[in-house]
PDB file of C-alpha atoms in Angstrom:
ATOM      1  CA  UNK O   1       0.000   0.000   0.000  1.00  0.00           C
ATOM      2  CA  UNK O   2       1.096   3.546  -0.672  1.00  0.00           C
ATOM      3  CA  UNK O   3      -0.952   5.450   1.898  1.00  0.00           C
ATOM      4  CA  UNK O   4       0.373   8.749   3.250  1.00  0.00           C
ATOM      5  CA  UNK O   5       3.671   8.539   1.384  1.00  0.00           C
ATOM      6  CA  UNK O   6       4.856  12.148   1.064  1.00  0.00           C
ATOM      7  CA  UNK O   7       7.296  11.763  -1.804  1.00  0.00           C
ATOM      8  CA  UNK O   8       8.549   9.418  -4.501  1.00  0.00           C
ATOM      9  CA  UNK O   9      11.952   7.945  -3.554  1.00  0.00           C
ATOM     10  CA  UNK O  10      12.689   7.321  -7.269  1.00  0.00           C
ATOM     11  CA  UNK O  11      14.545   4.066  -6.412  1.00  0.00           C
ATOM     12  CA  UNK O  12      17.553   6.032  -5.166  1.00  0.00           C
ATOM     13  CA  UNK O  13      19.371   6.546  -1.912  1.00  0.00           C
ATOM     14  CA  UNK O  14      18.600   9.707   0.042  1.00  0.00           C
ATOM     15  CA  UNK O  15      21.906  11.374  -0.828  1.00  0.00           C
ATOM     16  CA  UNK O  16      21.553  10.569  -4.533  1.00  0.00           C
ATOM     17  CA  UNK O  17      17.957  11.765  -4.630  1.00  0.00           C
ATOM     18  CA  UNK O  18      18.794  15.072  -2.906  1.00  0.00           C
ATOM     19  CA  UNK O  19      21.789  15.725  -5.152  1.00  0.00           C
ATOM     20  CA  UNK O  20      19.774  14.924  -8.273  1.00  0.00           C
ATOM     21  CA  UNK O  21      16.935  17.179  -7.146  1.00  0.00           C
ATOM     22  CA  UNK O  22      19.319  20.080  -6.485  1.00  0.00           C
ATOM     23  CA  UNK O  23      20.995  19.629  -9.855  1.00  0.00           C
ATOM     24  CA  UNK O  24      17.697  19.490 -11.713  1.00  0.00           C
ATOM     25  CA  UNK O  25      16.277  22.556  -9.940  1.00  0.00           C
ATOM     26  CA  UNK O  26      19.470  24.477 -10.728  1.00  0.00           C
ATOM     27  CA  UNK O  27      19.198  23.413 -14.375  1.00  0.00           C
ATOM     28  CA  UNK O  28      15.531  24.427 -14.457  1.00  0.00           C
ATOM     29  CA  UNK O  29      16.384  27.925 -13.242  1.00  0.00           C
ATOM     30  CA  UNK O  30      19.419  28.178 -15.567  1.00  0.00           C
ATOM     31  CA  UNK O  31      17.664  27.106 -18.785  1.00  0.00           C
ATOM     32  CA  UNK O  32      14.045  27.688 -17.659  1.00  0.00           C
ATOM     33  CA  UNK O  33      13.139  24.452 -19.447  1.00  0.00           C
ATOM     34  CA  UNK O  34      14.381  20.881 -18.962  1.00  0.00           C
ATOM     35  CA  UNK O  35      13.484  17.476 -20.393  1.00  0.00           C
ATOM     36  CA  UNK O  36      13.211  14.582 -17.948  1.00  0.00           C
ATOM     37  CA  UNK O  37      10.972  11.715 -16.896  1.00  0.00           C
ATOM     38  CA  UNK O  38       7.533  12.369 -15.507  1.00  0.00           C
ATOM     39  CA  UNK O  39       8.234  11.044 -12.020  1.00  0.00           C
ATOM     40  CA  UNK O  40      11.412  13.138 -11.648  1.00  0.00           C
ATOM     41  CA  UNK O  41       9.650  16.238 -12.975  1.00  0.00           C
ATOM     42  CA  UNK O  42       6.845  15.926 -10.458  1.00  0.00           C
ATOM     43  CA  UNK O  43       9.351  15.672  -7.593  1.00  0.00           C
ATOM     44  CA  UNK O  44      11.549  18.518  -8.830  1.00  0.00           C
ATOM     45  CA  UNK O  45       8.510  20.690  -9.348  1.00  0.00           C
ATOM     46  CA  UNK O  46       7.729  20.649  -5.607  1.00  0.00           C
ATOM     47  CA  UNK O  47      11.062  22.090  -4.538  1.00  0.00           C
ATOM     48  CA  UNK O  48      11.274  24.505  -7.495  1.00  0.00           C
ATOM     49  CA  UNK O  49       7.907  26.043  -6.682  1.00  0.00           C
ATOM     50  CA  UNK O  50       8.853  26.510  -3.031  1.00  0.00           C
ATOM     51  CA  UNK O  51      12.075  28.254  -4.052  1.00  0.00           C
ATOM     52  CA  UNK O  52      10.255  30.558  -6.464  1.00  0.00           C
ATOM     53  CA  UNK O  53       7.800  31.478  -3.710  1.00  0.00           C
ATOM     54  CA  UNK O  54      10.767  32.445  -1.512  1.00  0.00           C
ATOM     55  CA  UNK O  55      12.354  34.396  -4.363  1.00  0.00           C
ATOM     56  CA  UNK O  56       9.308  36.640  -4.723  1.00  0.00           C
ATOM     57  CA  UNK O  57      10.479  38.534  -1.632  1.00  0.00           C
ATOM     58  CA  UNK O  58      14.202  39.287  -1.722  1.00  0.00           C
ATOM     59  CA  UNK O  59      15.381  39.182   1.899  1.00  0.00           C
ATOM     60  CA  UNK O  60      18.607  37.935   3.438  1.00  0.00           C
ATOM     61  CA  UNK O  61      16.755  35.082   5.146  1.00  0.00           C
ATOM     62  CA  UNK O  62      15.090  33.947   1.918  1.00  0.00           C
ATOM     63  CA  UNK O  63      18.406  34.095   0.034  1.00  0.00           C
ATOM     64  CA  UNK O  64      20.130  31.992   2.672  1.00  0.00           C
ATOM     65  CA  UNK O  65      17.339  29.431   2.730  1.00  0.00           C
ATOM     66  CA  UNK O  66      17.465  29.174  -1.066  1.00  0.00           C
ATOM     67  CA  UNK O  67      21.279  28.981  -0.973  1.00  0.00           C
ATOM     68  CA  UNK O  68      20.976  25.800   1.079  1.00  0.00           C
ATOM     69  CA  UNK O  69      19.422  24.218  -1.983  1.00  0.00           C
ATOM     70  CA  UNK O  70      21.147  26.046  -4.879  1.00  0.00           C
ATOM     71  CA  UNK O  71      24.934  26.152  -4.682  1.00  0.00           C
ATOM     72  CA  UNK O  72      25.571  28.193  -7.862  1.00  0.00           C
ATOM     73  CA  UNK O  73      25.687  31.906  -6.974  1.00  0.00           C
ATOM     74  CA  UNK O  74      24.827  33.078 -10.508  1.00  0.00           C
ATOM     75  CA  UNK O  75      21.696  30.946 -10.602  1.00  0.00           C
ATOM     76  CA  UNK O  76      20.726  32.031  -7.083  1.00  0.00           C
ATOM     77  CA  UNK O  77      21.088  35.654  -8.153  1.00  0.00           C
ATOM     78  CA  UNK O  78      19.049  34.994 -11.302  1.00  0.00           C
ATOM     79  CA  UNK O  79      16.312  33.409  -9.174  1.00  0.00           C
ATOM     80  CA  UNK O  80      15.990  36.478  -6.954  1.00  0.00           C
ATOM     81  CA  UNK O  81      16.552  39.211  -9.571  1.00  0.00           C
ATOM     82  CA  UNK O  82      14.749  37.807 -12.638  1.00  0.00           C
ATOM     83  CA  UNK O  83      12.541  34.797 -11.927  1.00  0.00           C
ATOM     84  CA  UNK O  84      11.102  35.899  -8.567  1.00  0.00           C
ATOM     85  CA  UNK O  85       9.996  39.368  -9.726  1.00  0.00           C
ATOM     86  CA  UNK O  86       8.476  37.888 -12.917  1.00  0.00           C
ATOM     87  CA  UNK O  87       6.285  35.607 -10.802  1.00  0.00           C
ATOM     88  CA  UNK O  88       5.305  38.334  -8.308  1.00  0.00           C
ATOM     89  CA  UNK O  89       1.671  38.471  -9.456  1.00  0.00           C
ATOM     90  CA  UNK O  90       1.166  34.681  -9.485  1.00  0.00           C
ATOM     91  CA  UNK O  91      -0.146  32.843  -6.425  1.00  0.00           C
ATOM     92  CA  UNK O  92       1.443  29.540  -7.363  1.00  0.00           C
ATOM     93  CA  UNK O  93       1.692  27.236 -10.325  1.00  0.00           C
ATOM     94  CA  UNK O  94       5.012  28.603 -11.563  1.00  0.00           C
ATOM     95  CA  UNK O  95       5.897  25.496 -13.582  1.00  0.00           C
ATOM     96  CA  UNK O  96       4.169  23.316 -16.160  1.00  0.00           C
ATOM     97  CA  UNK O  97       4.710  19.739 -17.289  1.00  0.00           C
ATOM     98  CA  UNK O  98       4.283  18.996 -21.008  1.00  0.00           C
ATOM     99  CA  UNK O  99       4.164  15.372 -22.140  1.00  0.00           C
ATOM    100  CA  UNK O 100       6.491  14.362 -24.963  1.00  0.00           C
ATOM    101  CA  UNK O 101       5.858  10.637 -25.212  1.00  0.00           C
ATOM    102  CA  UNK O 102       7.798   7.527 -24.303  1.00  0.00           C
ATOM    103  CA  UNK O 103      11.566   7.033 -24.239  1.00  0.00           C
ATOM    104  CA  UNK O 104      12.887   4.505 -26.744  1.00  0.00           C
ATOM    105  CA  UNK O 105      15.002   2.342 -24.418  1.00  0.00           C
ATOM    106  CA  UNK O 106      12.792   1.786 -21.376  1.00  0.00           C
ATOM    107  CA  UNK O 107       9.433   3.300 -22.400  1.00  0.00           C
ATOM    108  CA  UNK O 108       9.555   5.843 -19.572  1.00  0.00           C
ATOM    109  CA  UNK O 109       7.211   8.840 -19.808  1.00  0.00           C
ATOM    110  CA  UNK O 110       9.307  11.791 -20.999  1.00  0.00           C
ATOM    111  CA  UNK O 111       8.123  15.316 -20.232  1.00  0.00           C
ATOM    112  CA  UNK O 112       9.279  18.910 -20.446  1.00  0.00           C
ATOM    113  CA  UNK O 113       9.337  20.797 -17.156  1.00  0.00           C
ATOM    114  CA  UNK O 114       9.345  24.542 -17.772  1.00  0.00           C
ATOM    115  CA  UNK O 115       8.546  27.822 -16.100  1.00  0.00           C
ATOM    116  CA  UNK O 116       5.086  29.070 -17.011  1.00  0.00           C
ATOM    117  CA  UNK O 117       6.276  32.303 -18.637  1.00  0.00           C
ATOM    118  CA  UNK O 118       8.953  30.571 -20.746  1.00  0.00           C
ATOM    119  CA  UNK O 119       8.991  31.677 -24.396  1.00  0.00           C
ATOM    120  CA  UNK O 120      10.698  29.816 -27.214  1.00  0.00           C
ATOM    121  CA  UNK O 121      13.276  31.781 -29.171  1.00  0.00           C
ATOM    122  CA  UNK O 122      12.741  31.937 -32.903  1.00  0.00           C
ATOM    123  CA  UNK O 123      15.560  30.976 -35.251  1.00  0.00           C
ATOM    124  CA  UNK O 124      16.013  34.629 -36.240  1.00  0.00           C
ATOM    125  CA  UNK O 125      16.584  35.658 -32.614  1.00  0.00           C
ATOM    126  CA  UNK O 126      19.128  32.866 -32.170  1.00  0.00           C
ATOM    127  CA  UNK O 127      21.022  33.992 -35.277  1.00  0.00           C
ATOM    128  CA  UNK O 128      21.033  37.604 -34.028  1.00  0.00           C
ATOM    129  CA  UNK O 129      22.431  36.549 -30.639  1.00  0.00           C
ATOM    130  CA  UNK O 130      25.195  34.506 -32.251  1.00  0.00           C
ATOM    131  CA  UNK O 131      26.146  37.412 -34.521  1.00  0.00           C
ATOM    132  CA  UNK O 132      26.153  39.816 -31.572  1.00  0.00           C
ATOM    133  CA  UNK O 133      28.401  37.511 -29.541  1.00  0.00           C
ATOM    134  CA  UNK O 134      30.868  36.929 -32.387  1.00  0.00           C
ATOM    135  CA  UNK O 135      31.286  40.596 -33.402  1.00  0.00           C
ATOM    136  CA  UNK O 136      32.426  42.000 -30.006  1.00  0.00           C
ATOM    137  CA  UNK O 137      34.535  38.939 -29.286  1.00  0.00           C
ATOM    138  CA  UNK O 138      36.605  39.448 -32.477  1.00  0.00           C
ATOM    139  CA  UNK O 139      37.178  43.145 -31.718  1.00  0.00           C
ATOM    140  CA  UNK O 140      38.193  42.624 -28.074  1.00  0.00           C
ATOM    141  CA  UNK O 141      40.839  39.955 -28.617  1.00  0.00           C
ATOM    142  CA  UNK O 142      43.264  42.081 -30.719  1.00  0.00           C
ATOM    143  CA  UNK O 143      42.851  45.051 -28.367  1.00  0.00           C
ATOM    144  CA  UNK O 144      43.778  42.967 -25.325  1.00  0.00           C
ATOM    145  CA  UNK O 145      46.880  41.619 -27.034  1.00  0.00           C
ATOM    146  CA  UNK O 146      47.956  45.137 -28.057  1.00  0.00           C
ATOM    147  CA  UNK O 147      47.475  46.570 -24.567  1.00  0.00           C
ATOM    148  CA  UNK O 148      49.420  43.742 -22.971  1.00  0.00           C
ATOM    149  CA  UNK O 149      52.434  44.317 -25.230  1.00  0.00           C
ATOM    150  CA  UNK O 150      52.320  48.088 -24.585  1.00  0.00           C
ATOM    151  CA  UNK O 151      52.094  47.606 -20.829  1.00  0.00           C
ATOM    152  CA  UNK O 152      54.889  45.049 -20.772  1.00  0.00           C
ATOM    153  CA  UNK O 153      57.350  47.186 -22.805  1.00  0.00           C
ATOM    154  CA  UNK O 154      57.368  50.329 -20.585  1.00  0.00           C
ATOM    155  CA  UNK O 155      57.676  48.218 -17.464  1.00  0.00           C
ATOM    156  CA  UNK O 156      61.021  46.845 -18.661  1.00  0.00           C
ATOM    157  CA  UNK O 157      62.541  50.212 -19.631  1.00  0.00           C
ATOM    158  CA  UNK O 158      62.243  51.969 -16.245  1.00  0.00           C
ATOM    159  CA  UNK O 159      63.716  48.943 -14.525  1.00  0.00           C
ATOM    160  CA  UNK O 160      66.812  49.160 -16.759  1.00  0.00           C
ATOM    161  CA  UNK O 161      67.161  52.920 -16.069  1.00  0.00           C
ATOM    162  CA  UNK O 162      67.155  52.314 -12.338  1.00  0.00           C
ATOM    163  CA  UNK O 163      69.897  49.754 -12.624  1.00  0.00           C
ATOM    164  CA  UNK O 164      71.979  52.127 -14.746  1.00  0.00           C
ATOM    165  CA  UNK O 165      71.491  54.924 -12.180  1.00  0.00           C
ATOM    166  CA  UNK O 166      72.671  52.656  -9.397  1.00  0.00           C
ATOM    167  CA  UNK O 167      75.826  51.830 -11.390  1.00  0.00           C
ATOM    168  CA  UNK O 168      76.579  55.550 -11.806  1.00  0.00           C
ATOM    169  CA  UNK O 169      76.383  56.187  -8.065  1.00  0.00           C
TER     170      UNK O 169
END
């Protein structure tokens, strides 16, 4: 019987289950959309929704409680600065589960777990982002190399002058 069982152990040890849950929640907040099995998604959803509820109010206590679960500082910051404020008007239901079908190898239910306000990027937007990333990256690399050589050259000359002054004395 399965009466009053509060969670699905997912056939894993406690340490493995906690680590997997933390990793999946971090990935959900990083990419705002992940593909996984139905049973894992339903378990991850519980902790993700609780964290988003905490992130709606940015206090030191809420940040520390969320930091117990999310170890990546960038993702923690994203949760409190972007995701939390976006969900401010919602009273719950921050995630959705979309069914994809069955996995080939073991016929497990595969689903997409995503944040409710997630929007797919069009191919044009992706191409624009790639072009924007490539253009500044090409310009910055030669400038850095030029500044390093300029900074290194003057540093050597004054050192040689000092040694020549000491020889004169």
